[in-house]
Amino acid sequence: MTSHQRLSRIEFRRTPVNAPAQVRVCVRLRPSVGTGQGQDAPCVRGVDSHSLEILNWRNEMETMKYQFDAFYSEAATQNDVYMGSVQPILRHLLEGQNASILAYGPTGAGKTHTMLGSREHPGVIPRAVWDVLQMTRDASGEEWKYSVSMSYLEIYQEKVLDLLQPSLRDLPIREDRNHQILVPGLTQKEITSFSDFESHFLPASSNRTMASTHLNQRSSRSHAVLLIRVGQTQGWPPYARRAAKLCLIDLAGSEDNRRTGNKGLRLKESGAINTSLFVLSKVVDALNQGLPRVPYRDSKLTRLLQDSLGGSAHSLIIANIAPEKRYYFNTLTSLNFAAKSKQVVNKPFTQETLPEIESKRPSADFSDAGPAAKRPCPEEEQPSVVEEKSLSTVLPLENLDPAVVERLLRLEALEKEHAGSGSHVLPLLNTPRRERLGILKLLDETRRELKTLKEKQQEMEAKALQEKDRALAPRVLAKPRKQAAVLPLQQVQPVGETQGEEEGIVVIKQKKGGRKRKATSLNSENEAPPEWEVEVRPDLLTRSKENILALLNSGSVKDLMALRRIGKKKAQLIVAWRNLYGSFKEVEDLGKVHGISAKQVSSFLKANILEHIGNLQ
Ligand code: ADP
Ligand code: MG
């Protein structure tokens, strides 16, 4: 078996180069054509290398100014655009990260010129392919070996067509478990030289669905996507493998049907193109606003671009615009789209394959254990296994801190809610994976806690019955076991009136002078069983108070709000007091804050100390 054969699964590994990458947006203004008069008169002009201005249609005496990562004027050459905005992105391919270049704009504004160009003025596609081949050749060495392959597809009327094998129409678009977009069945050709590339690309380009409209003799009515895959294999163990994808996209323009005289099929084509571009704009909006649902699936184009916008790719949008007045509203739409895209932040990450032989994992599922677990993706970390802890004592609910009881009741309600739905998983399927795992873990803990509590209660009742004839109640709780875990935040260790062992967090003691309850039917004598009180182990109490004090003295409003019983208003009061009077000497000083009563301080301490002690363990 060769090392290559042993590599079959793809892992995604976050690398230190994972800083969020902004979607870069540049605008290219094509030279003016026509008479320069009337509708051919210019309405846009460049200001500097980053900005341009366009007439305000409401008031021709005014202009509106737009600023982008780069602005390329009529005089800019293909080389200027490529070197200025495209080439800097390509190096990320060698790091195993995706990159996408997207030409957007109305028909006739120069998208195909920019992406493809001509023999005399080659555009982004030939230049990028040339450089990728060169870069991978230069970088190939003993450590990493690179390979380059290409696919070429077209989206025409919401169908994916394979341009390298035109008989393959309406291919599906899928997302793999690592959120990479795939087109199963799409032809992929390995290329080792530029002439290799041309031998596949040129005939495929003629397969593109072209149709003439009144606007543009070579107007492409489809979205063309060239995929260049850069594979990378490590030359020695562990023979890691990376894969990166470069998407070069020449979008079809959005047509104004009244203007192009489109009818019948042409009108239908325009509708489909407009839908895709409309969804593209909605996707950008959703990403900008951080909406939970991004409508990638609403069109083939956006589904395919899912990992190019707001996903894992370094993305560049080249908005092509025309200077003539006849394009005015299309230009405005393009500029507004480009301005929106500017705010999208991508999070690139490196794709890396680990050798199957090392991983010993039957499937590539993230949740499996295996080598990946050694270096988990932080956002996909699995919850730690909840340990089953032994029971050792009784814990009457009425003796618990009200805050703890409140928490249990909340957990119980949550438990019931999900038990009622018949499944813990289904209602949660729509939540992000990490939250889902968190909730499931919480539910699991809750179930254990409730079970434990019920058992304890039963145990206590039984013991209380047994003890009714005995004079000294502490023996009810005799024979403490090593460790007790009843609540996530508390470990309970029962003892008699004397000091208990050190491992427990709280000590349950018979309450001195506790109120006597009336005899129940279970208790034939006049005295009810003695009451118990919870006492926190002094050393842990001190540490817990120190922690809370540190938080009170250094926490921001947001940090303070993480404390129980502290809302925004109280957190602000605490910070304001601190600014005026300096640090708190002890947690009880909280009572000095105007607006926080002694009673509130006491309930604050009760609620937080146990919680913090839980965290100390
Ligand atoms: P689109 O693909 O957006 O419909 P094209 O790329 O086909 O537009 O451009 C329309 C026409 O304008 C073509 O004849 C093209 O050669 C020309 N053109 C576009 N941009 C430029 C440019 N920057 N310099 C020179 N000619 C250009
Ligand atoms: Mg075109």
XYZ file of C-alpha atoms and ligand atoms in Angstrom:
645
model
C 0.000 0.000 0.000
C 1.444 3.370 -0.900
C 1.300 6.270 1.471
C -1.105 7.886 -0.937
C -3.574 5.021 -0.708
C -3.510 5.164 3.028
C -4.861 8.656 3.010
C -8.511 8.762 2.532
C -10.236 10.953 4.999
C -10.229 14.654 5.336
C -9.932 16.354 8.668
C -10.095 20.047 9.153
C -7.478 21.412 11.381
C -7.479 24.942 12.622
C -4.082 26.434 12.154
C -2.510 29.561 13.580
C -3.284 31.303 10.310
C -6.962 31.217 11.131
C -7.412 34.885 11.602
C -10.727 35.985 10.123
C -10.308 37.195 6.565
C -12.405 40.004 5.200
C -14.107 39.544 1.859
C -12.117 41.865 -0.334
C -14.065 43.926 -2.793
C -12.706 45.849 -5.702
C -14.513 47.737 -8.432
C -13.389 47.895 -12.043
C -14.756 50.528 -14.380
C -14.550 49.564 -18.029
C -13.639 52.143 -20.693
C -16.509 54.048 -22.200
C -18.005 52.895 -25.494
C -20.375 54.794 -27.773
C -20.779 58.456 -28.517
C -20.259 59.831 -25.044
C -23.507 61.777 -25.459
C -27.018 61.238 -24.061
C -27.366 57.713 -22.650
C -23.712 57.086 -23.548
C -22.579 59.987 -21.383
C -20.521 58.929 -18.354
C -22.132 58.984 -14.901
C -19.300 57.435 -12.874
C -15.753 58.547 -12.360
C -12.830 57.467 -10.269
C -11.613 59.555 -7.363
C -8.508 57.656 -6.300
C -7.212 54.095 -6.130
C -9.875 53.167 -3.569
C -12.898 55.286 -4.357
C -15.222 56.479 -7.063
C -18.238 58.703 -7.337
C -21.506 58.350 -9.192
C -24.130 60.953 -9.975
C -27.019 61.138 -7.555
C -30.095 60.393 -9.658
C -32.263 62.411 -7.289
C -30.103 65.461 -7.811
C -27.664 65.608 -10.700
C -25.744 68.373 -8.967
C -24.630 65.867 -6.360
C -22.537 62.713 -6.434
C -22.396 59.696 -4.148
C -19.014 58.394 -3.110
C -18.130 54.736 -2.606
C -14.937 53.344 -1.146
C -13.557 49.832 -1.659
C -10.390 47.841 -1.130
C -9.371 48.908 -4.588
C -10.797 50.845 -7.484
C -9.542 50.167 -11.004
C -10.239 52.903 -13.495
C -10.758 52.669 -17.268
C -7.010 52.911 -17.672
C -6.213 49.909 -15.478
C -4.726 46.923 -17.280
C -5.487 43.239 -16.773
C -2.139 42.975 -15.055
C -2.998 45.812 -12.651
C -6.166 44.055 -11.515
C -4.479 40.685 -11.246
C -1.380 41.826 -9.392
C -3.260 44.294 -7.201
C -6.124 42.119 -5.990
C -5.943 38.523 -7.177
C -2.422 37.254 -6.838
C -2.066 38.115 -3.118
C -4.909 35.710 -2.355
C -3.429 32.731 -4.179
C -0.697 32.012 -1.654
C -3.391 30.786 0.752
C -3.906 27.787 -1.502
C -0.494 26.500 -0.501
C -1.583 26.757 3.125
C -4.500 24.455 2.365
C -7.084 27.230 2.396
C -9.809 27.940 -0.133
C -9.912 31.041 -2.284
C -12.580 32.459 -4.545
C -12.624 35.200 -7.112
C -16.063 36.355 -8.226
C -16.830 38.733 -11.090
C -20.129 40.488 -10.470
C -21.930 43.149 -12.465
C -24.369 43.852 -15.237
C -23.997 42.310 -18.650
C -21.630 44.272 -20.814
C -19.698 45.752 -17.884
C -16.589 43.627 -18.348
C -16.910 40.480 -16.186
C -15.791 38.066 -18.892
C -13.113 40.479 -20.014
C -11.806 40.590 -16.453
C -12.010 36.857 -15.788
C -11.102 35.429 -19.163
C -9.811 38.282 -21.284
C -8.329 37.605 -24.674
C -5.091 36.182 -26.110
C -3.625 39.691 -26.179
C -5.020 40.661 -22.800
C -5.346 37.525 -20.708
C -7.561 37.901 -17.670
C -7.677 36.522 -14.145
C -8.314 32.869 -15.080
C -5.293 32.208 -17.303
C -3.029 34.274 -15.075
C -4.164 32.535 -11.896
C -3.884 29.044 -13.391
C -0.413 29.870 -14.677
C 0.677 31.107 -11.262
C -0.878 28.239 -9.329
C 0.973 25.743 -11.537
C 4.178 27.708 -11.080
C 3.730 28.121 -7.321
C 3.018 24.454 -6.746
C 6.003 23.451 -8.880
C 8.258 25.761 -6.883
C 6.884 24.681 -3.536
C 6.984 20.948 -4.236
C 9.859 19.496 -2.344
C 10.681 16.716 0.033
C 8.208 17.813 2.653
C 5.139 18.546 0.527
C 4.179 17.364 -2.938
C 1.517 19.286 -4.814
C -0.916 18.293 -7.515
C -3.344 20.484 -9.459
C -6.614 19.474 -11.062
C -9.520 21.325 -12.623
C -13.276 21.093 -13.033
C -15.416 23.479 -14.986
C -19.135 23.850 -14.562
C -21.944 26.118 -15.501
C -25.170 26.949 -13.731
C -27.812 27.524 -16.350
C -31.438 27.928 -15.347
C -30.714 26.534 -11.881
C -29.087 23.391 -13.256
C -25.445 22.420 -12.852
C -23.824 21.326 -16.110
C -20.403 19.753 -16.394
C -18.576 21.707 -19.076
C -15.818 19.096 -19.281
C -18.423 16.448 -20.052
C -21.518 18.198 -21.377
C -23.643 15.059 -21.247
C -23.659 15.432 -17.460
C -26.509 17.810 -16.749
C -28.261 18.782 -13.551
C -25.607 17.517 -11.175
C -26.401 17.709 -7.448
C -24.589 20.042 -5.069
C -23.762 18.566 -1.696
C -22.074 19.612 1.495
C -19.738 17.180 3.194
C -19.485 16.769 6.923
C -16.777 19.409 7.031
C -19.033 21.937 5.331
C -17.145 21.763 2.083
C -19.317 22.081 -0.991
C -19.018 19.218 -3.454
C -20.529 18.403 -6.812
C -20.551 14.587 -6.918
C -19.902 13.193 -10.378
C -18.246 16.347 -11.648
C -15.331 15.627 -13.990
C -11.933 16.432 -12.562
C -8.837 16.567 -14.772
C -5.333 16.660 -13.462
C -3.233 19.380 -15.057
C 0.533 19.571 -14.940
C 1.137 22.374 -17.418
C -0.642 25.392 -18.855
C -1.110 23.649 -22.189
C -2.784 20.800 -20.289
C -5.163 23.369 -18.860
C -5.881 24.915 -22.244
C -6.530 21.530 -23.804
C -9.442 21.039 -21.407
C -10.551 24.587 -20.885
C -10.822 25.902 -24.437
C -13.176 23.233 -25.836
C -15.166 23.379 -22.593
C -15.608 27.129 -22.954
C -17.237 26.633 -26.315
C -19.710 24.328 -24.583
C -20.907 27.274 -22.567
C -24.460 28.279 -23.187
C -24.186 31.473 -25.109
C -26.957 33.532 -26.558
C -27.006 36.922 -28.038
C -29.108 39.696 -26.701
C -29.457 43.216 -27.965
C -26.993 44.272 -25.309
C -24.049 42.033 -25.771
C -23.248 39.731 -28.656
C -21.338 37.344 -26.422
C -23.474 37.738 -23.408
C -23.184 34.724 -21.239
C -26.531 33.672 -19.909
C -25.063 31.377 -17.288
C -22.797 31.460 -14.279
C -19.463 29.817 -15.119
C -17.365 28.325 -12.340
C -13.840 27.085 -12.824
C -12.620 24.998 -9.881
C -8.904 24.544 -9.455
C -8.000 22.028 -6.780
C -4.592 22.075 -5.172
C -3.732 18.815 -3.444
C -0.820 18.634 -1.062
C 0.724 15.447 0.348
C 3.377 15.258 3.020
C 6.459 13.316 1.971
C 6.993 11.544 5.285
C 4.915 10.257 8.185
C 2.252 11.065 9.143
C 1.717 11.692 5.394
C -0.792 14.413 6.086
C -2.762 15.639 3.125
C -4.289 19.008 2.453
C -6.735 20.112 -0.182
C -7.502 23.631 -1.243
C -9.895 24.912 -3.846
C -9.763 27.996 -5.983
C -13.141 29.050 -7.434
C -13.027 31.437 -10.350
C -16.528 32.603 -11.107
C -17.802 34.576 -14.057
C -21.338 35.428 -13.069
C -24.023 36.085 -15.614
C -25.252 39.629 -15.487
C -28.588 40.592 -14.094
C -30.744 41.761 -16.943
C -33.326 44.448 -17.118
C -35.846 42.666 -19.304
C -37.411 45.856 -20.605
C -34.043 47.093 -21.727
C -32.744 43.983 -23.457
C -35.968 43.188 -25.281
C -35.940 39.710 -23.819
C -38.883 37.496 -24.629
C -39.798 33.814 -24.190
C -36.794 31.666 -23.306
C -34.553 34.717 -22.920
C -37.031 36.180 -20.443
C -37.106 32.878 -18.540
C -33.295 32.813 -18.459
C -33.240 36.334 -17.098
C -35.702 35.362 -14.395
C -33.528 32.451 -13.265
C -30.403 34.578 -13.322
C -32.108 37.313 -11.398
C -33.333 34.844 -8.777
C -29.817 33.563 -8.200
C -28.350 37.018 -7.935
C -31.214 38.155 -5.727
C -30.509 35.249 -3.358
C -26.806 36.075 -3.511
C -27.648 39.533 -2.288
C -29.842 38.099 0.495
C -27.027 35.780 1.530
C -24.673 38.719 1.844
C -27.301 40.603 3.862
C -27.808 37.673 6.222
C -24.064 37.291 6.731
C -23.652 40.983 7.413
C -26.433 41.017 9.939
C -25.271 37.785 11.573
C -28.673 36.189 11.023
C -28.935 32.583 12.196
C -30.205 31.431 8.805
C -28.244 32.257 5.693
C -30.341 31.301 2.638
C -27.538 29.580 0.723
C -29.859 26.764 -0.297
C -32.344 29.057 -1.975
C -30.435 28.994 -5.244
C -27.851 26.786 -6.939
C -25.424 29.642 -7.247
C -25.419 30.543 -3.556
C -25.306 26.882 -2.530
C -22.220 26.460 -4.655
C -20.696 29.637 -3.223
C -21.497 28.653 0.353
C -17.846 28.098 1.198
C -16.798 31.169 -0.797
C -18.814 33.773 1.025
C -18.885 33.774 4.807
C -17.416 30.289 4.755
C -13.919 28.963 4.642
C -12.531 30.854 1.666
C -10.486 33.948 1.103
C -12.835 35.766 -1.215
C -12.519 38.573 -3.660
C -15.453 40.157 -5.415
C -14.627 42.149 -8.501
C -17.608 44.351 -9.248
C -17.492 45.352 -12.891
C -19.273 48.522 -13.822
C -19.808 50.486 -17.005
C -19.504 54.265 -17.119
C -22.483 55.032 -19.379
C -25.697 56.546 -18.125
C -27.711 53.729 -19.701
C -26.199 51.417 -17.071
C -26.907 53.822 -14.235
C -29.294 51.717 -12.109
C -27.422 48.480 -12.770
C -24.248 50.237 -11.725
C -25.892 51.505 -8.577
C -27.157 47.990 -7.754
C -23.671 46.570 -8.292
C -22.036 49.201 -6.130
C -24.520 48.623 -3.334
C -24.032 44.870 -3.536
C -20.274 45.362 -3.463
C -20.514 47.735 -0.520
C -22.541 45.150 1.427
C -20.141 42.335 0.616
C -17.345 44.376 2.033
C -18.605 43.738 5.543
C -18.552 39.932 5.345
C -15.840 38.331 7.436
C -14.712 34.873 6.455
C -12.950 32.474 8.722
C -10.476 30.578 6.626
C -9.207 27.286 7.868
C -6.815 24.694 6.644
C -8.004 21.364 5.392
C -5.760 18.500 6.244
C -6.093 14.774 5.792
C -4.739 12.434 8.382
C -3.603 8.985 7.404
C -6.363 6.396 7.776
C -3.870 3.922 9.134
C -3.038 6.150 12.064
C -6.518 7.247 12.849
C -7.986 3.742 13.229
C -11.368 5.356 13.019
C -14.065 3.375 11.301
C -15.753 6.441 9.922
C -14.790 10.017 9.427
C -17.350 11.292 11.862
C -16.138 14.199 13.973
C -17.596 12.725 17.084
C -15.423 9.605 16.898
C -12.393 9.271 19.068
C -9.050 9.006 17.334
C -6.008 11.063 16.466
C -8.199 13.995 15.689
C -9.135 14.004 19.331
C -5.550 14.886 20.094
C -5.964 18.160 18.311
C -9.643 18.861 18.254
C -11.143 21.797 16.516
C -11.986 24.068 19.445
C -15.471 24.791 18.196
C -16.246 21.124 17.780
C -14.923 19.896 21.100
C -16.904 17.056 22.513
C -18.369 17.311 25.959
C -16.370 15.443 28.544
C -17.902 12.218 29.708
C -20.181 12.699 32.676
C -18.866 10.530 35.445
C -21.213 8.410 37.485
C -20.498 9.271 41.105
C -21.418 7.197 44.116
C -24.170 8.238 46.477
C -23.428 8.449 50.105
C -25.942 10.414 51.952
C -29.371 11.874 52.205
C -30.076 15.382 51.104
C -33.420 16.826 52.083
C -34.495 19.415 49.565
C -35.771 21.727 52.245
C -32.288 21.969 53.702
C -30.755 23.125 50.452
C -29.918 26.646 49.544
C -32.931 28.170 47.799
C -30.760 29.047 44.808
C -29.777 25.422 44.385
C -33.364 24.308 44.687
C -34.352 26.908 42.133
C -31.734 25.595 39.727
C -32.915 22.041 40.219
C -36.476 23.030 39.572
C -35.428 24.767 36.390
C -33.506 21.714 35.290
C -36.454 19.515 36.163
C -38.723 21.685 34.052
C -36.290 21.429 31.151
C -36.125 17.692 31.589
C -39.909 17.383 31.572
C -40.214 19.558 28.527
C -37.896 17.347 26.540
C -39.223 14.113 27.948
C -42.665 15.252 26.781
C -41.444 15.725 23.245
C -40.493 12.050 23.118
C -36.981 12.776 21.925
C -34.099 14.766 23.212
C -32.465 15.043 19.885
C -35.052 15.954 17.323
C -36.121 19.350 18.665
C -32.485 20.284 18.941
C -31.415 19.420 15.436
C -31.595 22.975 14.293
C -29.261 24.313 16.950
C -25.571 24.606 16.225
C -23.646 21.468 17.035
C -21.794 22.860 20.030
C -24.926 24.224 21.693
C -26.730 20.990 20.983
C -24.035 18.972 22.668
C -24.073 21.390 25.588
C -27.825 21.036 26.020
C -27.694 17.273 25.724
C -24.964 17.160 28.323
C -26.992 19.383 30.613
C -30.007 17.141 30.165
C -27.942 14.116 30.944
C -26.637 15.721 34.106
C -30.122 16.815 35.052
C -31.497 13.342 34.728
C -28.762 11.999 36.939
C -29.265 14.729 39.501
C -32.979 14.198 39.699
C -32.563 10.454 39.969
C -29.995 10.913 42.686
C -32.188 13.325 44.593
C -35.203 11.063 44.437
C -33.139 8.169 45.718
C -31.778 10.302 48.477
C -35.186 11.444 49.492
C -36.448 7.876 49.611
C -33.394 6.823 51.513
C -33.854 9.651 53.977
C -37.487 8.830 54.556
C -36.634 5.210 55.169
C -33.858 6.129 57.525
C -36.023 8.610 59.339
C -38.490 5.817 59.970
C -35.770 3.560 61.289
C -34.475 6.267 63.495
C -37.696 7.241 65.063
C -36.910 5.192 68.202
C -33.344 6.261 68.452
C -32.370 9.098 70.689
C -29.586 10.585 68.598
C -30.390 11.510 65.065
C -26.853 11.873 63.605
C -26.617 8.124 63.441
C -29.215 8.296 60.711
C -26.431 9.552 58.589
C -23.679 7.411 59.948
C -21.182 5.529 57.811
C -20.335 8.203 55.331
C -18.952 6.904 52.102
C -15.819 8.325 50.584
C -17.281 10.845 48.226
C -20.739 12.035 47.429
C -21.870 13.767 44.307
C -25.400 14.963 44.317
C -25.399 18.249 42.564
C -23.000 19.479 39.948
C -22.010 22.338 42.169
C -21.905 20.509 45.445
C -20.465 17.457 46.922
C -22.215 16.553 50.089
C -20.709 14.757 52.951
C -22.789 14.013 55.978
C -21.296 13.892 59.418
C -22.473 14.035 62.909
C -21.992 17.055 65.038
C -18.257 16.652 64.805
C -16.136 17.833 61.919
C -16.304 15.610 58.841
C -13.601 14.403 56.498
C -11.836 16.863 54.268
C -12.985 15.617 50.838
C -16.550 16.915 50.997
C -17.502 20.433 50.065
C -20.387 20.935 52.367
C -20.973 19.336 55.699
C -24.443 18.494 56.853
C -24.890 18.928 60.554
C -27.730 18.659 62.925
C -29.124 22.108 63.369
C -28.530 23.432 66.835
C -31.747 24.629 68.363
C -33.564 23.766 65.164
C -37.259 24.286 65.277
C -39.226 21.274 66.356
C -41.809 20.066 63.969
C -45.090 18.516 64.834
C -45.175 14.778 64.912
C -46.341 13.189 61.744
C -48.213 9.967 61.352
C -44.852 8.351 60.746
C -43.597 9.511 64.081
C -45.463 8.149 67.010
C -43.610 10.329 69.456
C -44.136 14.027 69.845
C -40.869 15.051 68.287
C -40.164 15.176 64.568
C -36.727 14.124 63.304
C -34.124 16.798 63.913
C -33.458 19.413 61.276
C -30.185 19.623 59.401
C -28.119 22.485 58.291
C -25.503 22.781 55.584
C -22.094 24.125 56.481
C -19.447 24.847 53.877
C -15.929 23.594 54.483
C -14.006 26.626 55.791
C -10.989 26.392 53.472
C -13.158 26.137 50.397
C -15.382 28.890 51.694
C -12.366 31.186 51.966
C -11.123 30.332 48.478
C -14.542 30.767 47.002
C -14.931 34.158 48.629
C -11.508 35.167 47.345
C -12.500 34.229 43.820
C -15.730 36.165 44.009
C -13.884 39.132 45.483
C -11.370 39.071 42.622
C -14.214 39.067 40.137
C -15.964 41.905 41.940
C -12.736 43.930 41.862
C -11.700 43.293 38.282
C -14.726 42.063 36.298
C -16.417 44.112 33.612
C -20.174 44.691 33.690
C -20.552 41.646 31.454
C -18.313 39.505 33.689
C -20.226 40.570 36.773
C -23.509 39.689 35.142
C -22.285 36.090 35.004
C -22.609 36.037 38.789
C -25.880 34.835 40.194
C -28.300 37.470 41.403
C -26.396 40.189 39.564
C -28.239 41.801 36.696
C -27.042 44.573 34.447
C -28.122 47.339 36.805
C -26.367 45.879 39.825
C -23.266 45.123 37.754
C -23.167 48.762 36.664
C -23.595 49.912 40.260
C -20.689 47.701 41.343
C -18.403 49.026 38.615
C -19.405 52.621 39.434
C -18.706 52.070 43.149
C -15.323 50.551 42.309
C -14.430 53.551 40.171
C -15.300 55.878 43.032
C -13.957 54.039 46.060
C -11.442 51.509 44.756
C -11.379 47.794 45.545
C -13.689 45.846 47.798
C -11.829 44.494 50.813
C -14.176 41.576 51.314
C -17.184 40.242 49.505
C -19.473 41.481 52.253
C -18.460 45.041 51.242
C -20.980 44.636 48.464
C -23.473 45.944 51.012
C -21.729 49.325 50.812
C -22.857 49.741 47.225
C -25.771 52.084 47.130
C -28.758 50.166 45.799
C -27.687 46.732 47.090
C -29.338 45.831 50.394
C -27.888 43.635 53.147
C -30.528 41.043 52.347
C -29.495 41.058 48.714
C -25.835 40.652 49.712
C -26.718 37.649 51.815
C -28.695 36.019 49.062
C -25.922 36.908 46.585
C -23.351 35.165 48.762
C -25.522 32.113 49.313
C -26.154 31.748 45.632
C -22.610 32.305 44.451
C -20.444 30.683 47.073
C -21.676 27.151 46.450
C -21.440 27.660 42.727
C -17.859 28.860 42.969
C -16.955 26.059 45.292
C -18.264 23.662 42.685
C -15.918 25.285 40.211
C -12.999 25.001 42.589
C -13.251 21.212 42.638
P -19.746 40.974 -19.363
O -19.036 39.671 -19.287
O -19.837 41.643 -18.046
O -21.068 40.848 -20.011
P -17.726 41.636 -21.244
O -16.521 41.208 -20.518
O -18.211 40.724 -22.311
O -18.906 41.961 -20.273
O -17.414 43.101 -21.804
C -18.215 43.760 -22.768
C -17.324 44.394 -23.815
O -16.505 45.391 -23.239
C -16.390 43.399 -24.463
O -16.249 43.701 -25.797
C -15.080 43.601 -23.753
O -13.973 43.274 -24.519
C -15.139 45.102 -23.459
N -14.438 45.432 -22.207
C -14.861 45.188 -20.995
N -14.006 45.627 -20.061
C -12.986 46.157 -20.731
C -11.771 46.788 -20.364
N -11.417 46.960 -19.081
N -10.946 47.230 -21.314
C -11.274 47.076 -22.615
N -12.408 46.488 -23.036
C -13.263 46.033 -22.120
Mg -19.749 37.801 -19.757
